[in-house]
Short mmCIF file of C-alpha atoms and ligand atoms in Angstrom, two decimals:
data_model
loop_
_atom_site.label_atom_id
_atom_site.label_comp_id
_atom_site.label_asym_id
_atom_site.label_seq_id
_atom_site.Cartn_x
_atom_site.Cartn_y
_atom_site.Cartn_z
CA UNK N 1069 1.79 -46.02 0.69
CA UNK N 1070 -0.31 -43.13 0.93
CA UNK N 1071 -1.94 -41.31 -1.96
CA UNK N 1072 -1.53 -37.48 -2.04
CA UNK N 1073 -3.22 -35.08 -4.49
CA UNK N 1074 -1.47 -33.45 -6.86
CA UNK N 1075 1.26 -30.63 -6.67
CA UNK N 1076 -0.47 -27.34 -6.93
CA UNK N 1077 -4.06 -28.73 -6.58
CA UNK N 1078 -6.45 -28.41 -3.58
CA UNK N 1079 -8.72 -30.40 -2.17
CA UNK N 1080 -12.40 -28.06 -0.92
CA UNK N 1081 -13.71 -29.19 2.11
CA UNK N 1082 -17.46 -27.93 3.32
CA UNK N 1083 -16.01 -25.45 5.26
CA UNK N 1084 -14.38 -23.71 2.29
CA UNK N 1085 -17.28 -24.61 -0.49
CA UNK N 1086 -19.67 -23.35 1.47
CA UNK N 1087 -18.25 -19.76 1.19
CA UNK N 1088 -17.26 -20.81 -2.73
CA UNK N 1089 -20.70 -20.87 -3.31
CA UNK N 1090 -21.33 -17.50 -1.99
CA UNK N 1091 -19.24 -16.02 -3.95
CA UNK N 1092 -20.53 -17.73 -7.46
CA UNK N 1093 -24.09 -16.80 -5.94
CA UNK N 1094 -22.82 -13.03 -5.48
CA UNK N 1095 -20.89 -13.50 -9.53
CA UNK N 1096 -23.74 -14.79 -10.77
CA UNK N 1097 -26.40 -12.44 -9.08
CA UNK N 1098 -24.07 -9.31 -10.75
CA UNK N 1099 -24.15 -11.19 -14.34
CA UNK N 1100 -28.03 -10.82 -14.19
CA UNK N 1101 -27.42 -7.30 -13.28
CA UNK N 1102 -25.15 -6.73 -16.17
CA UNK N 1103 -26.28 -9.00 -18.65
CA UNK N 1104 -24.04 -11.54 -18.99
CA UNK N 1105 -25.45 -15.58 -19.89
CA UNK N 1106 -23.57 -18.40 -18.81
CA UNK N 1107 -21.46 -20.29 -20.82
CA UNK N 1108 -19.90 -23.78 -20.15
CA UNK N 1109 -16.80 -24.82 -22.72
CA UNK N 1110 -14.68 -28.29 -22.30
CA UNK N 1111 -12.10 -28.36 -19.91
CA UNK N 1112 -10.17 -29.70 -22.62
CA UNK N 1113 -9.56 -28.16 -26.48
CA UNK N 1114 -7.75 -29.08 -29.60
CA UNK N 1115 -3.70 -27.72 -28.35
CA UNK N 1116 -3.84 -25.61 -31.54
CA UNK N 1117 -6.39 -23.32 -30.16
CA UNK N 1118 -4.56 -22.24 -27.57
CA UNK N 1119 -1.44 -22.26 -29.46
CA UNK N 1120 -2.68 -20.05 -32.28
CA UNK N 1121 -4.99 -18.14 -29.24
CA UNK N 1122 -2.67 -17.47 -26.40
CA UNK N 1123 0.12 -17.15 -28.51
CA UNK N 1124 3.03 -19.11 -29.06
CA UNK N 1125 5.63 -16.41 -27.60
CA UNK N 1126 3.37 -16.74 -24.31
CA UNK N 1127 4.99 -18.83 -20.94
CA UNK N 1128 1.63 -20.64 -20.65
CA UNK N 1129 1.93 -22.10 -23.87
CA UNK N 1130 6.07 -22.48 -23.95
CA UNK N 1131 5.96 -24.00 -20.58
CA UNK N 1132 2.57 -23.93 -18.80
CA UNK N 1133 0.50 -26.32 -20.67
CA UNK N 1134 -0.86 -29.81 -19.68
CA UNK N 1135 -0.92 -31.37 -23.09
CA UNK N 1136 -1.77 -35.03 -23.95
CA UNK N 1137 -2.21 -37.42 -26.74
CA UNK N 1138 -5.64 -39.27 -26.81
CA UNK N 1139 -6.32 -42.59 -27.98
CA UNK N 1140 -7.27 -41.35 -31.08
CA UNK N 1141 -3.73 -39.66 -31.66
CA UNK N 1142 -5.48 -36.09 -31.09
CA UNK N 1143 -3.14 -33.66 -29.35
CA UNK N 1144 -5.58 -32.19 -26.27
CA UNK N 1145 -4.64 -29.82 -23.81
CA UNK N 1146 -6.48 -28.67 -20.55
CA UNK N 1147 -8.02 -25.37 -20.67
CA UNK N 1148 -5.12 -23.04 -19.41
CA UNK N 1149 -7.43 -20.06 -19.62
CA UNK N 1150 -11.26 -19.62 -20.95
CA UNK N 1151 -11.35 -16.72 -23.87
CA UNK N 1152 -9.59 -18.55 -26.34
CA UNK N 1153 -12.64 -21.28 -25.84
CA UNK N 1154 -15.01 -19.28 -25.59
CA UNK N 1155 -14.47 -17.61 -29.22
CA UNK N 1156 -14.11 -20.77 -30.07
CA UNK N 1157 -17.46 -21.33 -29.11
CA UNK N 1158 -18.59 -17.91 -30.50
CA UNK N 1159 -17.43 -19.29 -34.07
CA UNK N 1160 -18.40 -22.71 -33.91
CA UNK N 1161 -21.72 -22.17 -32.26
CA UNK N 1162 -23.23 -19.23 -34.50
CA UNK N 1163 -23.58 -16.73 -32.01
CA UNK N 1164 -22.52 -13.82 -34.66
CA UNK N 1165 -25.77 -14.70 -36.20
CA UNK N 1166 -27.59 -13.31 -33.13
CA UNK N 1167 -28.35 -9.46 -31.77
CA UNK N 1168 -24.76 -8.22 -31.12
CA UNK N 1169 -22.96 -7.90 -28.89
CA UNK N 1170 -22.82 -11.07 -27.03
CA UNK N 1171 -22.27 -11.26 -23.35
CA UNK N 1172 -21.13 -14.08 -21.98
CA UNK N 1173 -19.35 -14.79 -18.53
CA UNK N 1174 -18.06 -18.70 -17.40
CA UNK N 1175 -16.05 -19.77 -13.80
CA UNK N 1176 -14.34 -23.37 -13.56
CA UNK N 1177 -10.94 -24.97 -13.28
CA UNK N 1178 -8.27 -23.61 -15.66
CA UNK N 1179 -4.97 -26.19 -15.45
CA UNK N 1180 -1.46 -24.16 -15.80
CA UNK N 1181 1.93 -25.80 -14.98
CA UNK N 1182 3.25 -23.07 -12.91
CA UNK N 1183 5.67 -23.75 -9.73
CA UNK N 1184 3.10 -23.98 -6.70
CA UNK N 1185 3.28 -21.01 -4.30
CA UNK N 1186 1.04 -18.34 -2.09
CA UNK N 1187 -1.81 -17.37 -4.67
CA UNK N 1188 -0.30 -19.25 -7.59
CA UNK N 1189 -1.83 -23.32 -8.60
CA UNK N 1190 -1.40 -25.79 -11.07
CA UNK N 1191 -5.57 -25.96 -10.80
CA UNK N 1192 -7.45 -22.59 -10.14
CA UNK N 1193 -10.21 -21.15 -10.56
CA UNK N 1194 -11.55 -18.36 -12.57
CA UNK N 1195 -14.51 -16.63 -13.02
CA UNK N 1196 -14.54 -14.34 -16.83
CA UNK N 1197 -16.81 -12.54 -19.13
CA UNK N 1198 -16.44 -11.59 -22.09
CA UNK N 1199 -18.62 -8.94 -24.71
CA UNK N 1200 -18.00 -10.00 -28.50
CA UNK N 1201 -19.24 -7.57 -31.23
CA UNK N 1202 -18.74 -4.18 -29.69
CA UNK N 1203 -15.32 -2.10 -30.65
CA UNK N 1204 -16.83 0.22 -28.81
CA UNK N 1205 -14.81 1.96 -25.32
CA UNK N 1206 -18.03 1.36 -23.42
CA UNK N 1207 -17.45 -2.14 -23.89
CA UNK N 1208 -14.20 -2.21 -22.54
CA UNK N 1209 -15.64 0.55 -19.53
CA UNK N 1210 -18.18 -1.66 -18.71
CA UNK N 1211 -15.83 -4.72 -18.56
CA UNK N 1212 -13.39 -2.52 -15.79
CA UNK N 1213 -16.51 -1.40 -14.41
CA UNK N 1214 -17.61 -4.60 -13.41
CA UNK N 1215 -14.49 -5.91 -12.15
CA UNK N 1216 -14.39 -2.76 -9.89
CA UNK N 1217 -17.86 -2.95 -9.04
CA UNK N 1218 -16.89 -6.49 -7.64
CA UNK N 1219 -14.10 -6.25 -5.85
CA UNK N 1220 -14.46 -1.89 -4.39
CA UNK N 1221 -18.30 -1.99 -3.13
CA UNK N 1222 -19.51 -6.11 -3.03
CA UNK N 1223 -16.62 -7.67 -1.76
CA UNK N 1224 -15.18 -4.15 0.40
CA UNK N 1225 -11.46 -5.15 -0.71
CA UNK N 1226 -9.04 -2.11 0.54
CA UNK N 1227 -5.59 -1.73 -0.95
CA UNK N 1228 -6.89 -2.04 -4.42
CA UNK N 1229 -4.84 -0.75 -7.53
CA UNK N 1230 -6.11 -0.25 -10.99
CA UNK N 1231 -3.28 -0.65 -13.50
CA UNK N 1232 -4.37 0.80 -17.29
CA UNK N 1233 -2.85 0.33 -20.28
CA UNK N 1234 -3.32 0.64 -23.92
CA UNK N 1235 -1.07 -2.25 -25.85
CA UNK N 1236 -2.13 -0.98 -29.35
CA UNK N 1237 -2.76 -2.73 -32.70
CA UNK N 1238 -0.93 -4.67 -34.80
CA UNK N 1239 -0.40 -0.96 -36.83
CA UNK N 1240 1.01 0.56 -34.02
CA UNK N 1241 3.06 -2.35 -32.74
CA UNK N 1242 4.93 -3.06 -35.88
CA UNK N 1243 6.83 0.65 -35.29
CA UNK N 1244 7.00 -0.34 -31.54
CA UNK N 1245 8.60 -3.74 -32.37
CA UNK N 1246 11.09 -2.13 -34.46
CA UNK N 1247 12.09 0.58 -31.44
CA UNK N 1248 11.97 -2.05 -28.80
CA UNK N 1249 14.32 -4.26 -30.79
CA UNK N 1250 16.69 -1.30 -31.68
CA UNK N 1251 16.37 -0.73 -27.59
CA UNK N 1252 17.40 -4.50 -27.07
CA UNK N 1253 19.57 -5.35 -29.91
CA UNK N 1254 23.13 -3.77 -28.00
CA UNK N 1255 22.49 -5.86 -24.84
CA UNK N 1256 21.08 -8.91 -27.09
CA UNK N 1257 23.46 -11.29 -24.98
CA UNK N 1258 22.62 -10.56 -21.76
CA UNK N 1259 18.99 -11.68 -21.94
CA UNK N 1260 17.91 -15.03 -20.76
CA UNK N 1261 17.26 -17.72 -23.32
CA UNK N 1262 13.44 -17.27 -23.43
CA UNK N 1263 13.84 -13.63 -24.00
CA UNK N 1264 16.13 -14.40 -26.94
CA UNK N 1265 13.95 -16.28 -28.84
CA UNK N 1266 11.06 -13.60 -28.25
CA UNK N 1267 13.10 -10.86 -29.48
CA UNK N 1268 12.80 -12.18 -33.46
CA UNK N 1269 9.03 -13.29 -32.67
CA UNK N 1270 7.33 -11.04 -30.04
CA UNK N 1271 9.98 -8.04 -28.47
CA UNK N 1272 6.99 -7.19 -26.30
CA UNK N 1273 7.02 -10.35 -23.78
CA UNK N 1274 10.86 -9.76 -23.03
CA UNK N 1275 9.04 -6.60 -20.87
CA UNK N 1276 6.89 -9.33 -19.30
CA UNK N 1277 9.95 -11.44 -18.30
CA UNK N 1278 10.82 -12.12 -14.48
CA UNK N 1279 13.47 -12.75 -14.39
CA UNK N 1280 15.57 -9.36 -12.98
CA UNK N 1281 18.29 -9.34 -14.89
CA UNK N 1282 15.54 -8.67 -17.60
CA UNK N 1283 13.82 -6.46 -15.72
CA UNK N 1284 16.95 -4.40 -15.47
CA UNK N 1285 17.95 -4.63 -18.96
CA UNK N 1286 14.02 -3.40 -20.01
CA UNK N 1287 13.87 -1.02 -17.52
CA UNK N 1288 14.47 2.46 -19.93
CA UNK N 1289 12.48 0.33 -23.11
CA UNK N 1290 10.59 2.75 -25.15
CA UNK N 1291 6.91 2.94 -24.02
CA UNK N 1292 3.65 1.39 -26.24
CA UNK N 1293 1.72 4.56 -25.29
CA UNK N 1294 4.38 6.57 -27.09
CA UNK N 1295 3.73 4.53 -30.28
CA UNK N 1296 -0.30 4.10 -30.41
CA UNK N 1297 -2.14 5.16 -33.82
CA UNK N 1298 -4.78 8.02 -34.18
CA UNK N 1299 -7.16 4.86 -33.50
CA UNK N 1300 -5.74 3.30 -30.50
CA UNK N 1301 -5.37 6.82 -29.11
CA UNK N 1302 -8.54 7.94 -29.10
CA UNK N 1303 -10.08 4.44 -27.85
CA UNK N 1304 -8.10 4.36 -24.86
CA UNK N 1305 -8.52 8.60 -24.85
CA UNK N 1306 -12.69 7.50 -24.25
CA UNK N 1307 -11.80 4.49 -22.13
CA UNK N 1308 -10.63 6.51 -19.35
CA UNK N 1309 -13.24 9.64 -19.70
CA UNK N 1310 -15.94 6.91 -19.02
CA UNK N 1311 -13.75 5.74 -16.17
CA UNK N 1312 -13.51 9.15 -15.01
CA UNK N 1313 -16.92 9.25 -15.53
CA UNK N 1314 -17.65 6.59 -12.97
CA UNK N 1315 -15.41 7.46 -10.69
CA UNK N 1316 -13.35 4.55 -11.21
CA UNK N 1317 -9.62 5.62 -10.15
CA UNK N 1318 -6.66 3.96 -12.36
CA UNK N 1319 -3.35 4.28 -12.85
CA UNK N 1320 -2.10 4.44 -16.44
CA UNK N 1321 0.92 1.52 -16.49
CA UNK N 1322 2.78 2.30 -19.60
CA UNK N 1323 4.85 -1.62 -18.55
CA UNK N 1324 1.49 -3.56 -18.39
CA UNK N 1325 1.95 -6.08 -20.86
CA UNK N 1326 -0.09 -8.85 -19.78
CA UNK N 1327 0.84 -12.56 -20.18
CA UNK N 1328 -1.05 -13.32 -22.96
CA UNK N 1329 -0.68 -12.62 -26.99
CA UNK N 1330 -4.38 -11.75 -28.11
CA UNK N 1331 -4.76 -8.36 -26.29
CA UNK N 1332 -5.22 -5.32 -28.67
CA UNK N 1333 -6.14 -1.76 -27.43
CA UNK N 1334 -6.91 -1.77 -23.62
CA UNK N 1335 -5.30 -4.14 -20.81
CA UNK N 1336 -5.74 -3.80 -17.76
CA UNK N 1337 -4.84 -5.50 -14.50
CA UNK N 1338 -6.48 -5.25 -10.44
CA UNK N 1339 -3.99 -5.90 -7.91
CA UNK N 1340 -4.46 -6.33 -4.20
CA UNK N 1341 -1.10 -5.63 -2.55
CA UNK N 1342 -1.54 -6.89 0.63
CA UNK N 1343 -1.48 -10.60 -0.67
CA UNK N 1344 2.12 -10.75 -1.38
CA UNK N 1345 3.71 -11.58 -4.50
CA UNK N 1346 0.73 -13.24 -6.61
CA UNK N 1347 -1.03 -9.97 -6.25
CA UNK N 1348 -2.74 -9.74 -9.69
CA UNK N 1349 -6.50 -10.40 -8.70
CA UNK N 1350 -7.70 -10.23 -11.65
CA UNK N 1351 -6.94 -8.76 -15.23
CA UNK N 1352 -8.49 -8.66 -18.83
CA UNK N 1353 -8.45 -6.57 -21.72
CA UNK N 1354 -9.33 -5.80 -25.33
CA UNK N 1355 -8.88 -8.60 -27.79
CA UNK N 1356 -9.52 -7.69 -31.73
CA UNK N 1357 -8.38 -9.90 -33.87
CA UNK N 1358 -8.75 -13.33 -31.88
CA UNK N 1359 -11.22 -14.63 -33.37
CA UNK N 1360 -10.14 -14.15 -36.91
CA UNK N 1361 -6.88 -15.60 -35.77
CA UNK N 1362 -8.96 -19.15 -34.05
CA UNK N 1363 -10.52 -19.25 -38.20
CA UNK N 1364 -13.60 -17.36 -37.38
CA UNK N 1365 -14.88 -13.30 -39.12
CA UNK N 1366 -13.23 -10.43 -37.72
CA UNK N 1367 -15.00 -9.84 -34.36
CA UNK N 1368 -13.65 -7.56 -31.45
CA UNK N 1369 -13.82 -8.69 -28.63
CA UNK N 1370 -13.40 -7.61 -24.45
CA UNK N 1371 -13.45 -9.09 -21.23
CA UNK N 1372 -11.73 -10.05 -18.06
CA UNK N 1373 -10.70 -12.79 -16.07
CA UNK N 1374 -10.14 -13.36 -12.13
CA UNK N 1375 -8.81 -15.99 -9.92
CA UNK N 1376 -11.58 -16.95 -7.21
CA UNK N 1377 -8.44 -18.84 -5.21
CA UNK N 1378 -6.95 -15.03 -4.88
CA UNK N 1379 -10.02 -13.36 -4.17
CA UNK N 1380 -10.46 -15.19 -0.82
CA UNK N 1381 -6.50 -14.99 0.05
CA UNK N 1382 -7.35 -10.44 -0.69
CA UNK N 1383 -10.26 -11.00 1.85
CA UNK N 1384 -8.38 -13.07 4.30
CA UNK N 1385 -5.58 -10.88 4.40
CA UNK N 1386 -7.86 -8.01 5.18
CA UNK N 1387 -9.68 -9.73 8.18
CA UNK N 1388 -12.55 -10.07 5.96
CA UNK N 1389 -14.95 -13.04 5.48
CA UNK N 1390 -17.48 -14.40 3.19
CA UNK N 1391 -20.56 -14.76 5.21
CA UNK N 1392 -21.92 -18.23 5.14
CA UNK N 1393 -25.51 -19.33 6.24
CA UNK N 1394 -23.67 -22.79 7.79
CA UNK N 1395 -26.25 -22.97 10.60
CA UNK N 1396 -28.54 -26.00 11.67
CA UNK N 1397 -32.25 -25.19 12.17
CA UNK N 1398 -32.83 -27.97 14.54
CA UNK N 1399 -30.89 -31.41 15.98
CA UNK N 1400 -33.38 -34.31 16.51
CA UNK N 1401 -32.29 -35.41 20.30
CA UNK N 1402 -33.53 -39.46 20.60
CA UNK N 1403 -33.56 -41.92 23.27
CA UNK N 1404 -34.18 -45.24 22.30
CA UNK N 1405 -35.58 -47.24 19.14
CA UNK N 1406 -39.43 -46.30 19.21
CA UNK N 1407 -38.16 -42.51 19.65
CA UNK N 1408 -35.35 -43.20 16.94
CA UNK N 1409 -38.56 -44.01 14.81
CA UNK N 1410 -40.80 -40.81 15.46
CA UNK N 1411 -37.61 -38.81 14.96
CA UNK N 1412 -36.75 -39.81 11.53
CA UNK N 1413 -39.93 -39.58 10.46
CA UNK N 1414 -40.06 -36.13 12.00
CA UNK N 1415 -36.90 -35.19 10.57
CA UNK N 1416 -37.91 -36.05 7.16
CA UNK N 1417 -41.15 -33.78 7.85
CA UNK N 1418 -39.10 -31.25 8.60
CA UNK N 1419 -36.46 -31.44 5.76
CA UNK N 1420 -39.29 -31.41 3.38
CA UNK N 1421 -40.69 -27.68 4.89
CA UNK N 1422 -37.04 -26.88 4.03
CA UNK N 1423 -35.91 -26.88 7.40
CA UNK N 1424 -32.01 -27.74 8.01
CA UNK N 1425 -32.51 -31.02 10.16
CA UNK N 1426 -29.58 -33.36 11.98
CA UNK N 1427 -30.37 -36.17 14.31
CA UNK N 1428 -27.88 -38.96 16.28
CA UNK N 1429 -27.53 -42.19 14.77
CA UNK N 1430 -25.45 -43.72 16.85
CA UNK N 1431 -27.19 -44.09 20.02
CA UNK N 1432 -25.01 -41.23 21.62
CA UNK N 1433 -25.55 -40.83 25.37
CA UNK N 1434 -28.02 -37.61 25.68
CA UNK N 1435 -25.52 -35.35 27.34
CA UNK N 1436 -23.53 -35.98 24.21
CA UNK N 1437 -26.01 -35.01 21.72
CA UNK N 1438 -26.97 -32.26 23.21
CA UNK N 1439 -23.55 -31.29 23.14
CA UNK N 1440 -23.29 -32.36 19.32
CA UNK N 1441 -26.50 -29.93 18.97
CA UNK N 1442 -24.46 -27.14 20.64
CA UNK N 1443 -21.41 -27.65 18.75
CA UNK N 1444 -23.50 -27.48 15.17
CA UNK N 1445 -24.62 -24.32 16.37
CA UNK N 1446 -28.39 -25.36 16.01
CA UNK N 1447 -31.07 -23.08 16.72
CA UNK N 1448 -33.71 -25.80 18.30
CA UNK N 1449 -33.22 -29.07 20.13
CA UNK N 1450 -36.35 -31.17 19.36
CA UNK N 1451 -36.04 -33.92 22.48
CA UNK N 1452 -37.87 -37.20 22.10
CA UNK N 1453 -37.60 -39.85 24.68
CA UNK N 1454 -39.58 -42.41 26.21
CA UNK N 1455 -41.29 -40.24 28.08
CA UNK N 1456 -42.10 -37.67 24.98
CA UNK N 1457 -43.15 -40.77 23.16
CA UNK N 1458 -45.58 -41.61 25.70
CA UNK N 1459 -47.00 -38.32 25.82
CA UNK N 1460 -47.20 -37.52 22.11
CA UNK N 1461 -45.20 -34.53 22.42
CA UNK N 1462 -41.30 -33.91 22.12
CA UNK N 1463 -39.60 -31.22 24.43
CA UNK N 1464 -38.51 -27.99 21.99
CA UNK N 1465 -35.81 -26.47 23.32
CA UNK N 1466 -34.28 -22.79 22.35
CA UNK N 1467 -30.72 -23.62 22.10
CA UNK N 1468 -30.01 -19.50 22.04
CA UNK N 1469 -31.87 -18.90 25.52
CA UNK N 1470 -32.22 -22.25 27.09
CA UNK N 1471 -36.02 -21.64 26.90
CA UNK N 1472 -38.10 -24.96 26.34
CA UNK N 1473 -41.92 -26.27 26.02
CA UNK N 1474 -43.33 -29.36 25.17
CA UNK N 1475 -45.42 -29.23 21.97
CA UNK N 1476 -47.59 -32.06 20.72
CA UNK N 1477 -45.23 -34.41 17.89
CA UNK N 1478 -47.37 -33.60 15.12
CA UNK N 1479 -47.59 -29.96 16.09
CA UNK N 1480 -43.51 -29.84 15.93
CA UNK N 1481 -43.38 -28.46 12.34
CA UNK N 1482 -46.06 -26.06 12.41
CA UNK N 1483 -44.43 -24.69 15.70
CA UNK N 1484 -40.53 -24.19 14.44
CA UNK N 1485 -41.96 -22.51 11.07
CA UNK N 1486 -43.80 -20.19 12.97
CA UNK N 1487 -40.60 -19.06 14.95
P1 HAM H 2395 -4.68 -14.11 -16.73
O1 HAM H 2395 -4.09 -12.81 -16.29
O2 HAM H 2395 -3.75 -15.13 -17.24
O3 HAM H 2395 -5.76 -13.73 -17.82
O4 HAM H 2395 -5.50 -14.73 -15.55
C1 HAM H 2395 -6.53 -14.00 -14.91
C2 HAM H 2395 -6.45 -14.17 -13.41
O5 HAM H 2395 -6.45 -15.56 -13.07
C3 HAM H 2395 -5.18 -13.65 -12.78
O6 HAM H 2395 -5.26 -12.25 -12.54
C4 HAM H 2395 -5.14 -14.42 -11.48
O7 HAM H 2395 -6.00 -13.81 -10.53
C5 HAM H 2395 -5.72 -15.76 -11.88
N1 HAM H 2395 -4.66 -16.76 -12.10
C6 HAM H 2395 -3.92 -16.93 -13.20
N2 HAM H 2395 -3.05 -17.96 -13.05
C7 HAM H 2395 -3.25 -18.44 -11.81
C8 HAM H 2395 -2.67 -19.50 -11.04
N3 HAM H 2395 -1.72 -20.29 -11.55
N4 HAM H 2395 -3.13 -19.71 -9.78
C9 HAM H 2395 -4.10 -18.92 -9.27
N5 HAM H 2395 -4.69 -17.91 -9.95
C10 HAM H 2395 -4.27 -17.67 -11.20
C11 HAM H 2395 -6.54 -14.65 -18.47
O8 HAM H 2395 -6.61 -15.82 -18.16
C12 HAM H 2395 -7.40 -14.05 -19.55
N6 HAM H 2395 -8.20 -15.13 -20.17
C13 HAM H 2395 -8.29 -12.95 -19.00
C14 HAM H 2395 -9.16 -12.33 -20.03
C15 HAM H 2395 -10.46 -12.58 -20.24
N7 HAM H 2395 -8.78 -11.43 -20.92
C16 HAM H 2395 -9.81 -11.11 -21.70
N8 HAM H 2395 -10.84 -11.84 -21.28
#
């Protein structure tokens, strides 16, 4: 019986990694820009991290998370997301003991057991940063900043929305518990199960639910912005000046709560709407007090994360493309074994100058490899027969104008690098 890859999984062929690693070129090219190093965590953590990160009220860690039991008896789970690791890493690795703040950014897998649709995996994968050690709005500008930077003038998305929000402290969220649950309590029955058991632990998330019923019942919920602290106020009060600032246009989404615990202050979310229902391309926020919460000092922390899977599904929808330099310098054309012989070792010449280089190896007809050199869109046809061999020169031929000259074999390399 055939083997098929997992549910929700994909497999990459050339075709698509080839424009993959344009886009990590173009990520990583803006991290040097912006000042953000590279970090690589596990794919897998201790469970509790992301238990005690996420947040246990959260539907990745209710129902989203691969979890497993190694042979040791250790309870692992696959990375579901990367800030949780990476303060993790910011604790564990001492990087409070260097100049603050620390900018960090990380793409990779992330594992989540969602139900498979359009824009929506069980493995996808994200690109993040992340500043720790600044509580400062310019932090959290410069985090919006770059996402909009990204996705407005390098990657020319249209239909782009901004959504803005601030979700407050744990100050201002204990009143806004209180009014949410006095909101909820009369119509207590009618929410769905999961939204039961969040009302005791986390009122918030029942404004994140799906489901529509929910939706329905939350719809007249009293608002976080109505509840913030003189703090929380003026943060998100400087946030959007130095948006303004920038020209970076937002709309403030009192209802953006975000599907994680850890955010504090500013959330904010990027959503193309052209790519149907999964239309969150990317989304990040403010996160205070993880890091004290994952064992380590009070740091603050900022940052946001995007799904690369979404960001080509925004650019196909548009008609738009990730240019890919997928084209063949030259295709060795052989006849026979002695030629077979001068062509390798030509083709290895040429490979070495850095030179994209493809030859037959298996004795195609001539017509046909021509036709091979055609169809891998190669710039030069180098032509070595019998008659070449005899000669000491191969017949170059311009595969854009049909153009061709015979140039002496050893003089083949010099000749294509000129041109
Ligand atoms: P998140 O909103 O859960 O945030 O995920 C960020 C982005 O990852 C989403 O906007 C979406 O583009 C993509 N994504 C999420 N789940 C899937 C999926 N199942 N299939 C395809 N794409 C998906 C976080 O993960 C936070 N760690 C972001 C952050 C960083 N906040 C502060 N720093």
């Amino acid at each position: 019986m055939a083997i098929f890859r997992p549910r929700g999984t994909n497999d990459f062929l050339p075709a698509d990694t080839a424009k993959w690693q344009e886009l990590e070129a173009l990520l990583r090219t803006m991290c040097r820009e912006y000042g953000f190093g590279e970090i690589r965590t596990p794919l897998f953590e201790e469970t509790e991290l992301f238990q005690r990160g996420v947040g246990e009220t959260t539907d990745i860690v209710q129902k989203e998370m691969y979890t497993f039991t190694d042979h040791g008896g250790r309870s692992l789970t696959l990375r579901p997301e990367n800030t949780a690791s990476a303060c993790r890493a910011y604790v564990e690795d001492k990087l409070y003991g260097q100049v603050q703040p620390i900018k960090l950014y990380y793409m990779g897998p992330m594992f989540r057991y969602e139900k498979p649709q359009s824009g929506r995996f069980r493995q996808f994968h994200q690109f993040g940063i992340e500043i720790f050690g600044s509580a400062s709005p310019a932090a959290d500008a410069e985090i919006i900043a770059f996402a909009w930077d990204l996705y407005q003038n390098r990657l020319g998305l249209k239909n782009l929305r901004l959504l803005l929000n601030s979700v407050g402290c744990p100050e201002c969220r204990a009143a806004y518990r209180k009014a949410l649950q006095d909101y909820f309590r009369p119509r207590y029955d009618e929410l769905c199960e999961t939204c039961k058991s969040r009302f005791e632990r986390n009122p918030m998330r029942i404004l994140d639910c799906k489901s529509a019923e929910n939706q329905e019942i939350a719809k007249d919920a009293p608002l976080i912005t109505d509840y913030l602290c003189d703090d929380c106020r003026a943060h998100f009060q400087q946030v959007k000046a130095m948006l303004d600032a920038a020209d970076i246009p937002y709309e403030l989404d009192p209802r953006l709560v975000r599907g994680l615990d850890y955010y504090t202050k500013t959330a904010f979310e990027i959503q193309v709407a052209t790519i149907g229902a999964q239309s969150a391309v990317c989304g990040g926020g403010r996160y205070d007090g993880l890091i004290k919460e994952i064992g380590g000092e009070s740091t603050p922390g900022v940052g946001f994360a995007l799904g690369m899977e979404r960001v080509f599904s925004a650019l196909a929808a548009q008609g738009s493309d990730i240019e890919t330099e997928d084209q063949l310098d030259v295709y060795l054309v052989v006849a026979g074994s002695a030629a077979s012989a001068a062509a390798f070792r030509l083709a290895d010449q040429l490979r070495r100058a850095g030179l994209t280089c493809e030859m037959d190896y298996a004795d195609k007809s001539f017509k046909a490899q021509l036709k091979a050199a055609n169809r891998l869109q190669a710039d030069w046809a180098v032509i070595i027969g019998e008659d070449e061999l005899k000669s000491g020169a191969a017949t170059v031929k311009n595969m854009g104008d049909g153009s061709q000259e015979s140039v002496p074999l050893e003089r083949v390399k010099q000749y294509l690098l000129e041109k």
